[in-house]
Amino acid sequence: MKKTIETFKRMALPLFGFFILLALVEFIITVISLSATFLPFFDMNGLNPSFSPAPYMNPNIPVPPGYEYGPSLDYAFGWEELAPFMSMLPGLLGGIAILMVLSILIGSVFFTGIFHLTKKAYTEKAQFRDIKLKGLPRVLGWYAIVTLISSVAIGVGIFLAMRFESPYSLAMFGLIYILVLMAVGLFVAPWITAAPYYMLNHNSFAFGQAFKESWHFYRRHMGPLWGAFFTLLGIQLLVNAIYRGSPDIGFILTLLTTPFLTVLPIVWVLTLEEEDQPPLIATIYSPSPGQASHDPGMGAPAEPSSPSSTDSPHTPWNTSSESVAKDSYGSASTTPLYTPPENPYSAPESPYHSPSVPSYEGTSSEESERESVNFCPTCGKKVREGASYCSQCGTKL
């Protein structure tokens, strides 16, 4: 929740702007679709002079003598009375289908843009231009699959219900079927909430692989995802309770909490993804305490005035690599780790001891350089002034 609040603060202004923009677009499309769908019903009421309803459809006019209802189901309303409605059925169903498709499209655009905005605000300040539609087709495919499965489940229930003749059996079947659907829906509700964002976060995966991995992600993190789901549910129930007590305050809270509740599952998914993939590279390349204490002595020359400086200025590469491997994992490793050099453009250091005498500033002749050497640079033994070779290891001075 703390990370969600921090992310929400970084993206509040573009989030509310995008939310209001899509709400206006959806409202306009809904009004146009409903007007086009129910316009024929206004024509039936006499707004269109080309339509002439039957006189017996008016309750103030008596039924003509000799009129008999058709044999269809022995109801008081025959199939011939549905003739005006049957002509409007294609337009009605088409309008509802268009409205559903537009709702899915607008919802997919909204959730895709909000995901990219939230992913940007997860680490830094986000702006309106950070809203992107990358990955929109897979979100559309996801919602199409969910809608298809839901429609098939409802259709199977209706088909099975039509086979019952007893009203008691039909009521019992309907109750059991609804409870089963509610149990299944409640079980997969956190997955349905988090799966689109997981698929958007893994845009490099194919659609089928991302769909399958989203289910594995849900099974690995059922506890946190259930916590996010119940948090969403609890906040919504609290806002609804406040809205019933005070509609004005509830309306303001609804406007404030709806964008926040949209961001909450996205931050939850990003946080769980971050916990699944810790930054291993930084751990491997970070200097260990032993290496940090050993590195300063590698590049510094041996000072003749310091008798305690016994380390060699030239250290073989395998020694430092073995110390890095041993310090990083707690034990000696057969495969040494790669230690990046401090200056990648410098010449590589020779792994062998150099017999040459290091040069010091302020000396211009070989005699003065030889007189300033009082300790062997290889073994550290004190030598007499003017000596050409070390008496212990034989290194030329």
mmCIF file of C-alpha atoms in Angstrom:
data_model
loop_
_atom_site.group_PDB
_atom_site.id
_atom_site.type_symbol
_atom_site.label_atom_id
_atom_site.label_comp_id
_atom_site.label_asym_id
_atom_site.label_seq_id
_atom_site.Cartn_x
_atom_site.Cartn_y
_atom_site.Cartn_z
ATOM 1 C CA MET A 1 0.000 0.000 0.000
ATOM 2 C CA LYS A 2 2.867 2.407 0.751
ATOM 3 C CA LYS A 3 4.374 1.838 -2.691
ATOM 4 C CA THR A 4 0.944 2.288 -4.269
ATOM 5 C CA ILE A 5 0.438 5.634 -2.539
ATOM 6 C CA GLU A 6 3.893 6.837 -3.619
ATOM 7 C CA THR A 7 3.222 5.784 -7.217
ATOM 8 C CA PHE A 8 -0.213 7.402 -7.166
ATOM 9 C CA LYS A 9 1.312 10.729 -6.080
ATOM 10 C CA ARG A 10 3.728 10.690 -9.027
ATOM 11 C CA MET A 11 0.946 10.168 -11.587
ATOM 12 C CA ALA A 12 -2.141 11.835 -10.078
ATOM 13 C CA LEU A 13 -2.599 14.654 -12.608
ATOM 14 C CA PRO A 14 -2.163 12.654 -15.856
ATOM 15 C CA LEU A 15 -4.172 9.792 -14.361
ATOM 16 C CA PHE A 16 -7.201 11.959 -13.591
ATOM 17 C CA GLY A 17 -6.924 13.703 -16.963
ATOM 18 C CA PHE A 18 -6.860 10.412 -18.853
ATOM 19 C CA PHE A 19 -9.672 9.044 -16.706
ATOM 20 C CA ILE A 20 -11.953 12.041 -17.378
ATOM 21 C CA LEU A 21 -11.155 12.015 -21.102
ATOM 22 C CA LEU A 22 -12.082 8.364 -21.567
ATOM 23 C CA ALA A 23 -15.173 8.764 -19.374
ATOM 24 C CA LEU A 24 -16.453 11.532 -21.659
ATOM 25 C CA VAL A 25 -15.727 9.478 -24.778
ATOM 26 C CA GLU A 26 -17.499 6.443 -23.354
ATOM 27 C CA PHE A 27 -20.492 8.556 -22.310
ATOM 28 C CA ILE A 28 -20.861 10.023 -25.804
ATOM 29 C CA ILE A 29 -20.578 6.612 -27.474
ATOM 30 C CA THR A 30 -23.082 5.103 -25.029
ATOM 31 C CA VAL A 31 -25.644 7.841 -25.683
ATOM 32 C CA ILE A 32 -25.283 7.459 -29.455
ATOM 33 C CA SER A 33 -25.543 3.661 -29.304
ATOM 34 C CA LEU A 34 -28.594 3.671 -27.032
ATOM 35 C CA SER A 35 -30.296 6.307 -29.161
ATOM 36 C CA ALA A 36 -29.730 4.284 -32.324
ATOM 37 C CA THR A 37 -30.912 1.106 -30.590
ATOM 38 C CA PHE A 38 -34.141 2.362 -29.028
ATOM 39 C CA LEU A 39 -35.145 4.840 -31.740
ATOM 40 C CA PRO A 40 -37.587 2.328 -33.334
ATOM 41 C CA PHE A 41 -39.525 2.152 -30.065
ATOM 42 C CA PHE A 42 -40.178 5.879 -30.297
ATOM 43 C CA ASP A 43 -41.455 5.352 -33.839
ATOM 44 C CA MET A 44 -44.008 2.863 -32.531
ATOM 45 C CA ASN A 45 -45.548 5.538 -30.325
ATOM 46 C CA GLY A 46 -46.609 7.596 -33.325
ATOM 47 C CA LEU A 47 -43.542 9.722 -33.914
ATOM 48 C CA ASN A 48 -43.160 8.073 -37.274
ATOM 49 C CA PRO A 49 -46.347 8.414 -39.376
ATOM 50 C CA SER A 50 -45.427 5.434 -41.542
ATOM 51 C CA PHE A 51 -46.032 3.120 -38.603
ATOM 52 C CA SER A 52 -49.685 2.362 -37.800
ATOM 53 C CA PRO A 53 -50.147 0.204 -34.723
ATOM 54 C CA ALA A 54 -53.121 -2.086 -34.490
ATOM 55 C CA PRO A 55 -56.161 -0.462 -32.835
ATOM 56 C CA TYR A 56 -56.545 -3.281 -30.362
ATOM 57 C CA MET A 57 -53.090 -2.502 -28.932
ATOM 58 C CA ASN A 58 -54.682 0.548 -27.319
ATOM 59 C CA PRO A 59 -56.290 -0.491 -24.018
ATOM 60 C CA ASN A 60 -59.075 2.096 -24.507
ATOM 61 C CA ILE A 61 -60.292 0.442 -27.709
ATOM 62 C CA PRO A 62 -62.156 -2.855 -27.300
ATOM 63 C CA VAL A 63 -61.067 -5.960 -29.122
ATOM 64 C CA PRO A 64 -63.000 -6.389 -32.419
ATOM 65 C CA PRO A 65 -65.681 -9.109 -32.380
ATOM 66 C CA GLY A 66 -64.647 -12.372 -33.949
ATOM 67 C CA TYR A 67 -60.951 -11.834 -33.168
ATOM 68 C CA GLU A 68 -59.343 -14.944 -31.804
ATOM 69 C CA TYR A 69 -55.896 -15.427 -30.389
ATOM 70 C CA GLY A 70 -53.691 -17.801 -32.289
ATOM 71 C CA PRO A 71 -52.956 -21.297 -31.116
ATOM 72 C CA SER A 72 -49.398 -20.364 -30.155
ATOM 73 C CA LEU A 73 -48.942 -21.562 -26.579
ATOM 74 C CA ASP A 74 -52.538 -20.514 -25.726
ATOM 75 C CA TYR A 75 -51.264 -17.200 -24.374
ATOM 76 C CA ALA A 76 -53.221 -13.984 -24.513
ATOM 77 C CA PHE A 77 -50.538 -12.567 -26.773
ATOM 78 C CA GLY A 78 -49.884 -14.437 -30.034
ATOM 79 C CA TRP A 79 -46.865 -14.507 -32.284
ATOM 80 C CA GLU A 80 -48.589 -12.199 -34.728
ATOM 81 C CA GLU A 81 -48.438 -9.480 -32.115
ATOM 82 C CA LEU A 82 -44.640 -9.740 -32.146
ATOM 83 C CA ALA A 83 -44.385 -8.970 -35.853
ATOM 84 C CA PRO A 84 -43.491 -5.268 -35.351
ATOM 85 C CA PHE A 85 -40.857 -6.230 -32.784
ATOM 86 C CA MET A 86 -39.326 -8.984 -34.908
ATOM 87 C CA SER A 87 -38.495 -6.467 -37.609
ATOM 88 C CA MET A 88 -36.571 -4.410 -35.057
ATOM 89 C CA LEU A 89 -34.761 -7.369 -33.507
ATOM 90 C CA PRO A 90 -31.671 -7.261 -35.806
ATOM 91 C CA GLY A 91 -31.155 -3.579 -35.106
ATOM 92 C CA LEU A 92 -31.598 -4.108 -31.372
ATOM 93 C CA LEU A 93 -29.132 -6.990 -31.198
ATOM 94 C CA GLY A 94 -26.701 -5.186 -33.477
ATOM 95 C CA GLY A 95 -26.774 -2.093 -31.283
ATOM 96 C CA ILE A 96 -26.137 -4.154 -28.162
ATOM 97 C CA ALA A 97 -23.258 -5.990 -29.876
ATOM 98 C CA ILE A 98 -21.691 -2.729 -31.056
ATOM 99 C CA LEU A 99 -22.034 -1.297 -27.566
ATOM 100 C CA MET A 100 -20.283 -4.339 -26.068
ATOM 101 C CA VAL A 101 -17.445 -4.198 -28.603
ATOM 102 C CA LEU A 102 -16.920 -0.484 -28.033
ATOM 103 C CA SER A 103 -16.960 -0.991 -24.277
ATOM 104 C CA ILE A 104 -14.284 -3.700 -24.527
ATOM 105 C CA LEU A 105 -12.204 -1.519 -26.855
ATOM 106 C CA ILE A 106 -12.404 1.560 -24.635
ATOM 107 C CA GLY A 107 -11.708 -0.517 -21.527
ATOM 108 C CA SER A 108 -8.651 -2.108 -23.161
ATOM 109 C CA VAL A 109 -7.325 1.297 -24.224
ATOM 110 C CA PHE A 110 -7.859 2.618 -20.713
ATOM 111 C CA PHE A 111 -6.130 -0.252 -18.905
ATOM 112 C CA THR A 112 -3.237 -0.364 -21.396
ATOM 113 C CA GLY A 113 -2.553 3.352 -21.077
ATOM 114 C CA ILE A 114 -2.887 3.270 -17.296
ATOM 115 C CA PHE A 115 -0.436 0.359 -17.086
ATOM 116 C CA HIS A 116 2.324 2.188 -18.975
ATOM 117 C CA LEU A 117 1.669 5.355 -16.981
ATOM 118 C CA THR A 118 1.864 3.420 -13.704
ATOM 119 C CA LYS A 119 5.014 1.577 -14.773
ATOM 120 C CA LYS A 120 6.687 4.917 -15.442
ATOM 121 C CA ALA A 121 5.462 6.390 -12.142
ATOM 122 C CA TYR A 122 6.673 3.296 -10.283
ATOM 123 C CA THR A 123 10.229 4.655 -10.395
ATOM 124 C CA GLU A 124 9.964 8.353 -11.317
ATOM 125 C CA LYS A 125 7.622 11.239 -12.063
ATOM 126 C CA ALA A 126 5.149 10.419 -14.849
ATOM 127 C CA GLN A 127 3.580 12.747 -17.396
ATOM 128 C CA PHE A 128 0.681 12.536 -19.812
ATOM 129 C CA ARG A 129 2.963 11.648 -22.725
ATOM 130 C CA ASP A 130 3.972 8.456 -20.897
ATOM 131 C CA ILE A 131 0.547 6.990 -21.711
ATOM 132 C CA LYS A 132 1.149 4.422 -24.447
ATOM 133 C CA LEU A 133 -0.919 1.767 -26.181
ATOM 134 C CA LYS A 134 1.849 -0.799 -26.585
ATOM 135 C CA GLY A 135 0.378 -4.265 -26.072
ATOM 136 C CA LEU A 136 -3.232 -3.259 -26.802
ATOM 137 C CA PRO A 137 -3.949 -6.298 -29.058
ATOM 138 C CA ARG A 138 -3.105 -8.795 -26.318
ATOM 139 C CA VAL A 139 -5.379 -6.999 -23.842
ATOM 140 C CA LEU A 140 -8.183 -7.111 -26.422
ATOM 141 C CA GLY A 141 -7.500 -10.814 -26.912
ATOM 142 C CA TRP A 142 -7.545 -11.381 -23.169
ATOM 143 C CA TYR A 143 -10.928 -9.709 -22.696
ATOM 144 C CA ALA A 144 -12.282 -11.469 -25.786
ATOM 145 C CA ILE A 145 -11.339 -14.843 -24.272
ATOM 146 C CA VAL A 146 -12.880 -13.939 -20.907
ATOM 147 C CA THR A 147 -16.084 -12.723 -22.601
ATOM 148 C CA LEU A 148 -16.289 -15.860 -24.739
ATOM 149 C CA ILE A 149 -15.837 -18.183 -21.762
ATOM 150 C CA SER A 150 -18.449 -16.284 -19.753
ATOM 151 C CA SER A 151 -20.929 -16.391 -22.637
ATOM 152 C CA VAL A 152 -20.397 -20.129 -23.108
ATOM 153 C CA ALA A 153 -20.915 -20.777 -19.384
ATOM 154 C CA ILE A 154 -24.159 -18.782 -19.343
ATOM 155 C CA GLY A 155 -25.359 -20.383 -22.581
ATOM 156 C CA VAL A 156 -24.724 -23.899 -21.260
ATOM 157 C CA GLY A 157 -26.694 -23.062 -18.127
ATOM 158 C CA ILE A 158 -29.648 -21.761 -20.147
ATOM 159 C CA PHE A 159 -29.581 -24.809 -22.429
ATOM 160 C CA LEU A 160 -29.586 -27.187 -19.474
ATOM 161 C CA ALA A 161 -32.348 -25.226 -17.746
ATOM 162 C CA MET A 162 -34.627 -25.611 -20.783
ATOM 163 C CA ARG A 163 -34.598 -29.394 -20.315
ATOM 164 C CA PHE A 164 -36.335 -29.195 -16.933
ATOM 165 C CA GLU A 165 -40.129 -29.330 -16.938
ATOM 166 C CA SER A 166 -40.812 -29.063 -13.223
ATOM 167 C CA PRO A 167 -40.516 -25.513 -11.842
ATOM 168 C CA TYR A 168 -39.028 -26.850 -8.594
ATOM 169 C CA SER A 169 -36.309 -28.747 -10.460
ATOM 170 C CA LEU A 170 -35.635 -25.675 -12.569
ATOM 171 C CA ALA A 171 -35.315 -23.464 -9.480
ATOM 172 C CA MET A 172 -33.009 -25.975 -7.761
ATOM 173 C CA PHE A 173 -30.813 -26.293 -10.852
ATOM 174 C CA GLY A 174 -30.639 -22.523 -11.269
ATOM 175 C CA LEU A 175 -29.606 -22.038 -7.655
ATOM 176 C CA ILE A 176 -26.881 -24.707 -7.802
ATOM 177 C CA TYR A 177 -25.574 -23.496 -11.160
ATOM 178 C CA ILE A 178 -25.392 -19.894 -9.986
ATOM 179 C CA LEU A 179 -23.531 -20.930 -6.820
ATOM 180 C CA VAL A 180 -21.025 -22.941 -8.873
ATOM 181 C CA LEU A 181 -20.438 -20.013 -11.225
ATOM 182 C CA MET A 182 -19.981 -17.671 -8.274
ATOM 183 C CA ALA A 183 -17.460 -20.026 -6.621
ATOM 184 C CA VAL A 184 -15.425 -20.393 -9.823
ATOM 185 C CA GLY A 185 -15.581 -16.667 -10.490
ATOM 186 C CA LEU A 186 -14.464 -15.859 -6.958
ATOM 187 C CA PHE A 187 -11.525 -18.262 -7.252
ATOM 188 C CA VAL A 188 -10.230 -16.754 -10.512
ATOM 189 C CA ALA A 189 -11.124 -13.132 -9.681
ATOM 190 C CA PRO A 190 -7.558 -12.184 -8.560
ATOM 191 C CA TRP A 191 -6.155 -13.847 -11.673
ATOM 192 C CA ILE A 192 -8.589 -11.965 -13.934
ATOM 193 C CA THR A 193 -7.583 -8.740 -12.194
ATOM 194 C CA ALA A 194 -3.804 -9.252 -12.456
ATOM 195 C CA ALA A 195 -3.369 -11.279 -15.664
ATOM 196 C CA PRO A 196 -3.715 -8.402 -18.194
ATOM 197 C CA TYR A 197 -1.016 -6.414 -16.420
ATOM 198 C CA TYR A 198 1.283 -9.434 -16.233
ATOM 199 C CA MET A 199 0.855 -9.978 -19.975
ATOM 200 C CA LEU A 200 1.604 -6.311 -20.662
ATOM 201 C CA ASN A 201 4.696 -6.461 -18.470
ATOM 202 C CA HIS A 202 5.972 -9.431 -20.521
ATOM 203 C CA ASN A 203 5.342 -8.036 -23.975
ATOM 204 C CA SER A 204 8.235 -10.075 -25.399
ATOM 205 C CA PHE A 205 6.347 -13.314 -24.743
ATOM 206 C CA ALA A 206 3.931 -14.731 -27.267
ATOM 207 C CA PHE A 207 0.260 -14.385 -26.407
ATOM 208 C CA GLY A 208 -0.176 -18.052 -25.525
ATOM 209 C CA GLN A 209 2.990 -18.158 -23.437
ATOM 210 C CA ALA A 210 2.070 -14.951 -21.604
ATOM 211 C CA PHE A 211 -1.433 -16.293 -20.957
ATOM 212 C CA LYS A 212 -0.018 -19.517 -19.515
ATOM 213 C CA GLU A 213 2.634 -17.750 -17.446
ATOM 214 C CA SER A 214 0.008 -15.415 -15.985
ATOM 215 C CA TRP A 215 -1.743 -18.437 -14.491
ATOM 216 C CA HIS A 216 1.551 -19.727 -13.028
ATOM 217 C CA PHE A 217 2.188 -16.248 -11.640
ATOM 218 C CA TYR A 218 -1.209 -16.338 -9.951
ATOM 219 C CA ARG A 219 -0.540 -19.774 -8.448
ATOM 220 C CA ARG A 220 2.848 -18.627 -7.072
ATOM 221 C CA HIS A 221 1.451 -15.473 -5.492
ATOM 222 C CA MET A 222 -2.076 -16.414 -4.496
ATOM 223 C CA GLY A 223 -1.687 -14.910 -1.029
ATOM 224 C CA PRO A 224 -0.601 -11.381 -2.054
ATOM 225 C CA LEU A 225 -3.035 -11.313 -4.978
ATOM 226 C CA TRP A 226 -5.900 -12.359 -2.718
ATOM 227 C CA GLY A 227 -4.810 -9.600 -0.356
ATOM 228 C CA ALA A 228 -4.993 -7.077 -3.200
ATOM 229 C CA PHE A 229 -8.409 -8.374 -4.236
ATOM 230 C CA PHE A 230 -9.857 -8.122 -0.737
ATOM 231 C CA THR A 231 -8.323 -4.658 -0.364
ATOM 232 C CA LEU A 232 -10.111 -3.535 -3.520
ATOM 233 C CA LEU A 233 -13.340 -5.136 -2.359
ATOM 234 C CA GLY A 234 -13.112 -3.617 1.125
ATOM 235 C CA ILE A 235 -12.483 -0.090 -0.182
ATOM 236 C CA GLN A 236 -15.395 -0.357 -2.615
ATOM 237 C CA LEU A 237 -17.762 -1.609 0.089
ATOM 238 C CA LEU A 238 -16.672 1.212 2.398
ATOM 239 C CA VAL A 239 -17.267 3.834 -0.295
ATOM 240 C CA ASN A 240 -20.699 2.346 -1.076
ATOM 241 C CA ALA A 241 -21.642 2.461 2.603
ATOM 242 C CA ILE A 242 -20.605 6.117 2.813
ATOM 243 C CA TYR A 243 -22.502 6.857 -0.393
ATOM 244 C CA ARG A 244 -25.715 5.457 1.070
ATOM 245 C CA GLY A 245 -25.323 7.564 4.200
ATOM 246 C CA SER A 246 -24.240 10.749 2.419
ATOM 247 C CA PRO A 247 -24.550 10.775 -1.394
ATOM 248 C CA ASP A 248 -22.507 13.966 -1.803
ATOM 249 C CA ILE A 249 -19.517 12.750 0.197
ATOM 250 C CA GLY A 250 -19.832 9.301 -1.369
ATOM 251 C CA PHE A 251 -19.753 10.799 -4.878
ATOM 252 C CA ILE A 252 -16.570 12.735 -4.094
ATOM 253 C CA LEU A 253 -14.954 9.640 -2.577
ATOM 254 C CA THR A 254 -15.932 7.625 -5.641
ATOM 255 C CA LEU A 255 -14.205 10.126 -7.931
ATOM 256 C CA LEU A 256 -11.078 10.018 -5.767
ATOM 257 C CA THR A 257 -10.841 6.291 -5.095
ATOM 258 C CA THR A 258 -11.722 4.921 -8.543
ATOM 259 C CA PRO A 259 -8.379 5.925 -10.158
ATOM 260 C CA PHE A 260 -6.522 4.761 -7.050
ATOM 261 C CA LEU A 261 -8.219 1.363 -7.171
ATOM 262 C CA THR A 262 -7.239 1.117 -10.837
ATOM 263 C CA VAL A 263 -3.565 1.658 -9.981
ATOM 264 C CA LEU A 264 -3.533 -0.695 -6.973
ATOM 265 C CA PRO A 265 -3.428 -4.087 -8.810
ATOM 266 C CA ILE A 266 -0.833 -2.770 -11.274
ATOM 267 C CA VAL A 267 1.552 -1.762 -8.478
ATOM 268 C CA TRP A 268 0.887 -5.090 -6.788
ATOM 269 C CA VAL A 269 1.916 -6.993 -9.923
ATOM 270 C CA LEU A 270 5.024 -4.850 -10.489
ATOM 271 C CA THR A 271 6.101 -5.328 -6.867
ATOM 272 C CA LEU A 272 5.718 -9.106 -7.053
ATOM 273 C CA GLU A 273 7.621 -9.151 -10.340
ATOM 274 C CA GLU A 274 10.427 -7.162 -8.736
ATOM 275 C CA GLU A 275 10.604 -9.653 -5.875
ATOM 276 C CA ASP A 276 10.739 -12.569 -8.329
ATOM 277 C CA GLN A 277 13.737 -11.093 -10.186
ATOM 278 C CA PRO A 278 16.297 -9.607 -7.721
ATOM 279 C CA PRO A 279 19.193 -7.602 -9.228
ATOM 280 C CA LEU A 280 21.855 -10.328 -9.384
ATOM 281 C CA ILE A 281 24.263 -8.383 -11.605
ATOM 282 C CA ALA A 282 24.856 -5.722 -8.986
ATOM 283 C CA THR A 283 25.668 -8.422 -6.436
ATOM 284 C CA ILE A 284 28.195 -10.132 -8.717
ATOM 285 C CA TYR A 285 30.055 -6.995 -9.757
ATOM 286 C CA SER A 286 30.023 -5.262 -6.381
ATOM 287 C CA PRO A 287 33.478 -5.372 -4.708
ATOM 288 C CA SER A 288 33.753 -7.572 -1.672
ATOM 289 C CA PRO A 289 35.418 -6.328 1.545
ATOM 290 C CA GLY A 290 38.522 -8.397 0.825
ATOM 291 C CA GLN A 291 38.795 -7.121 -2.716
ATOM 292 C CA ALA A 292 38.176 -3.510 -1.669
ATOM 293 C CA SER A 293 41.015 -3.708 0.850
ATOM 294 C CA HIS A 294 43.297 -5.419 -1.668
ATOM 295 C CA ASP A 295 42.709 -3.168 -4.689
ATOM 296 C CA PRO A 296 44.413 0.009 -3.372
ATOM 297 C CA GLY A 297 47.710 -1.854 -3.028
ATOM 298 C CA MET A 298 47.653 -3.069 -6.624
ATOM 299 C CA GLY A 299 48.112 0.286 -8.341
ATOM 300 C CA ALA A 300 50.195 2.114 -5.688
ATOM 301 C CA PRO A 301 54.019 1.914 -6.025
ATOM 302 C CA ALA A 302 56.183 0.686 -3.165
ATOM 303 C CA GLU A 303 57.339 3.600 -1.019
ATOM 304 C CA PRO A 304 60.967 3.284 0.057
ATOM 305 C CA SER A 305 60.441 5.234 3.284
ATOM 306 C CA SER A 306 57.790 2.829 4.609
ATOM 307 C CA PRO A 307 59.350 -0.343 6.049
ATOM 308 C CA SER A 308 55.976 -2.031 6.519
ATOM 309 C CA SER A 309 55.096 -1.995 2.814
ATOM 310 C CA THR A 310 55.889 -5.572 1.853
ATOM 311 C CA ASP A 311 53.151 -6.168 -0.739
ATOM 312 C CA SER A 312 54.160 -6.558 -4.343
ATOM 313 C CA PRO A 313 53.028 -3.782 -6.706
ATOM 314 C CA HIS A 314 52.315 -6.387 -9.366
ATOM 315 C CA THR A 315 49.683 -8.918 -8.356
ATOM 316 C CA PRO A 316 48.711 -11.796 -10.683
ATOM 317 C CA TRP A 317 45.172 -11.771 -11.996
ATOM 318 C CA ASN A 318 44.270 -15.216 -10.700
ATOM 319 C CA THR A 319 44.961 -14.215 -7.087
ATOM 320 C CA SER A 320 42.438 -11.371 -7.116
ATOM 321 C CA SER A 321 39.910 -13.480 -9.021
ATOM 322 C CA GLU A 322 40.138 -16.286 -6.506
ATOM 323 C CA SER A 323 39.694 -13.858 -3.617
ATOM 324 C CA VAL A 324 36.617 -12.367 -5.301
ATOM 325 C CA ALA A 325 35.111 -15.778 -5.874
ATOM 326 C CA LYS A 326 35.873 -16.859 -2.333
ATOM 327 C CA ASP A 327 34.511 -13.694 -0.714
ATOM 328 C CA SER A 328 31.354 -13.507 -2.841
ATOM 329 C CA TYR A 329 30.124 -17.010 -2.126
ATOM 330 C CA GLY A 330 31.799 -17.810 1.183
ATOM 331 C CA SER A 331 33.992 -20.606 -0.223
ATOM 332 C CA ALA A 332 36.577 -21.106 -2.929
ATOM 333 C CA SER A 333 35.076 -21.436 -6.409
ATOM 334 C CA THR A 334 36.574 -23.429 -9.242
ATOM 335 C CA THR A 335 35.458 -20.833 -11.815
ATOM 336 C CA PRO A 336 36.823 -17.346 -10.971
ATOM 337 C CA LEU A 337 34.481 -14.397 -11.397
ATOM 338 C CA TYR A 338 35.208 -11.608 -13.824
ATOM 339 C CA THR A 339 36.437 -8.442 -12.117
ATOM 340 C CA PRO A 340 35.905 -5.360 -14.316
ATOM 341 C CA PRO A 341 38.981 -3.094 -14.481
ATOM 342 C CA GLU A 342 38.876 0.409 -13.072
ATOM 343 C CA ASN A 343 39.965 1.902 -16.414
ATOM 344 C CA PRO A 344 38.715 -0.252 -19.324
ATOM 345 C CA TYR A 345 40.866 1.679 -21.842
ATOM 346 C CA SER A 346 44.197 1.092 -20.071
ATOM 347 C CA ALA A 347 46.688 -1.532 -21.209
ATOM 348 C CA PRO A 348 46.271 -4.948 -19.562
ATOM 349 C CA GLU A 349 48.564 -5.612 -16.612
ATOM 350 C CA SER A 350 51.131 -8.363 -16.990
ATOM 351 C CA PRO A 351 50.512 -11.349 -14.694
ATOM 352 C CA TYR A 352 54.278 -11.834 -14.152
ATOM 353 C CA HIS A 353 56.640 -10.001 -11.847
ATOM 354 C CA SER A 354 58.322 -7.154 -13.605
ATOM 355 C CA PRO A 355 62.111 -7.035 -13.001
ATOM 356 C CA SER A 356 62.264 -3.372 -13.978
ATOM 357 C CA VAL A 357 62.675 -0.688 -11.366
ATOM 358 C CA PRO A 358 59.622 1.587 -10.935
ATOM 359 C CA SER A 359 60.222 5.196 -11.846
ATOM 360 C CA TYR A 360 59.748 7.973 -9.323
ATOM 361 C CA GLU A 361 59.173 11.653 -9.858
ATOM 362 C CA GLY A 362 62.036 13.964 -9.141
ATOM 363 C CA THR A 363 64.837 11.555 -10.360
ATOM 364 C CA SER A 364 66.550 12.167 -13.645
ATOM 365 C CA SER A 365 69.498 9.765 -13.655
ATOM 366 C CA GLU A 366 69.984 6.063 -13.070
ATOM 367 C CA GLU A 367 72.397 6.707 -10.203
ATOM 368 C CA SER A 368 69.981 8.792 -8.180
ATOM 369 C CA GLU A 369 67.228 6.242 -8.841
ATOM 370 C CA ARG A 370 69.486 3.411 -7.639
ATOM 371 C CA GLU A 371 70.515 5.290 -4.504
ATOM 372 C CA SER A 372 66.897 5.886 -3.527
ATOM 373 C CA VAL A 373 66.118 2.144 -3.458
ATOM 374 C CA ASN A 374 66.658 0.786 0.072
ATOM 375 C CA PHE A 375 64.205 -2.155 -0.106
ATOM 376 C CA CYS A 376 63.754 -4.920 -2.671
ATOM 377 C CA PRO A 377 60.432 -4.383 -4.544
ATOM 378 C CA THR A 378 59.931 -8.161 -4.807
ATOM 379 C CA CYS A 379 60.691 -9.656 -1.409
ATOM 380 C CA GLY A 380 60.938 -6.457 0.661
ATOM 381 C CA LYS A 381 64.411 -7.206 2.062
ATOM 382 C CA LYS A 382 66.492 -4.196 2.982
ATOM 383 C CA VAL A 383 69.531 -3.826 0.716
ATOM 384 C CA ARG A 384 72.599 -1.671 0.944
ATOM 385 C CA GLU A 385 72.925 1.486 -1.070
ATOM 386 C CA GLY A 386 74.431 1.050 -4.503
ATOM 387 C CA ALA A 387 73.614 -2.688 -4.732
ATOM 388 C CA SER A 388 72.631 -3.946 -8.207
ATOM 389 C CA TYR A 389 70.970 -7.213 -7.159
ATOM 390 C CA CYS A 390 68.973 -8.377 -4.158
ATOM 391 C CA SER A 391 70.987 -10.755 -2.005
ATOM 392 C CA GLN A 392 67.922 -12.844 -1.133
ATOM 393 C CA CYS A 393 65.873 -13.272 -4.341
ATOM 394 C CA GLY A 394 68.338 -12.037 -6.960
ATOM 395 C CA THR A 395 66.095 -9.380 -8.438
ATOM 396 C CA LYS A 396 67.949 -6.696 -10.364
ATOM 397 C CA LEU A 397 67.596 -3.322 -8.628
#
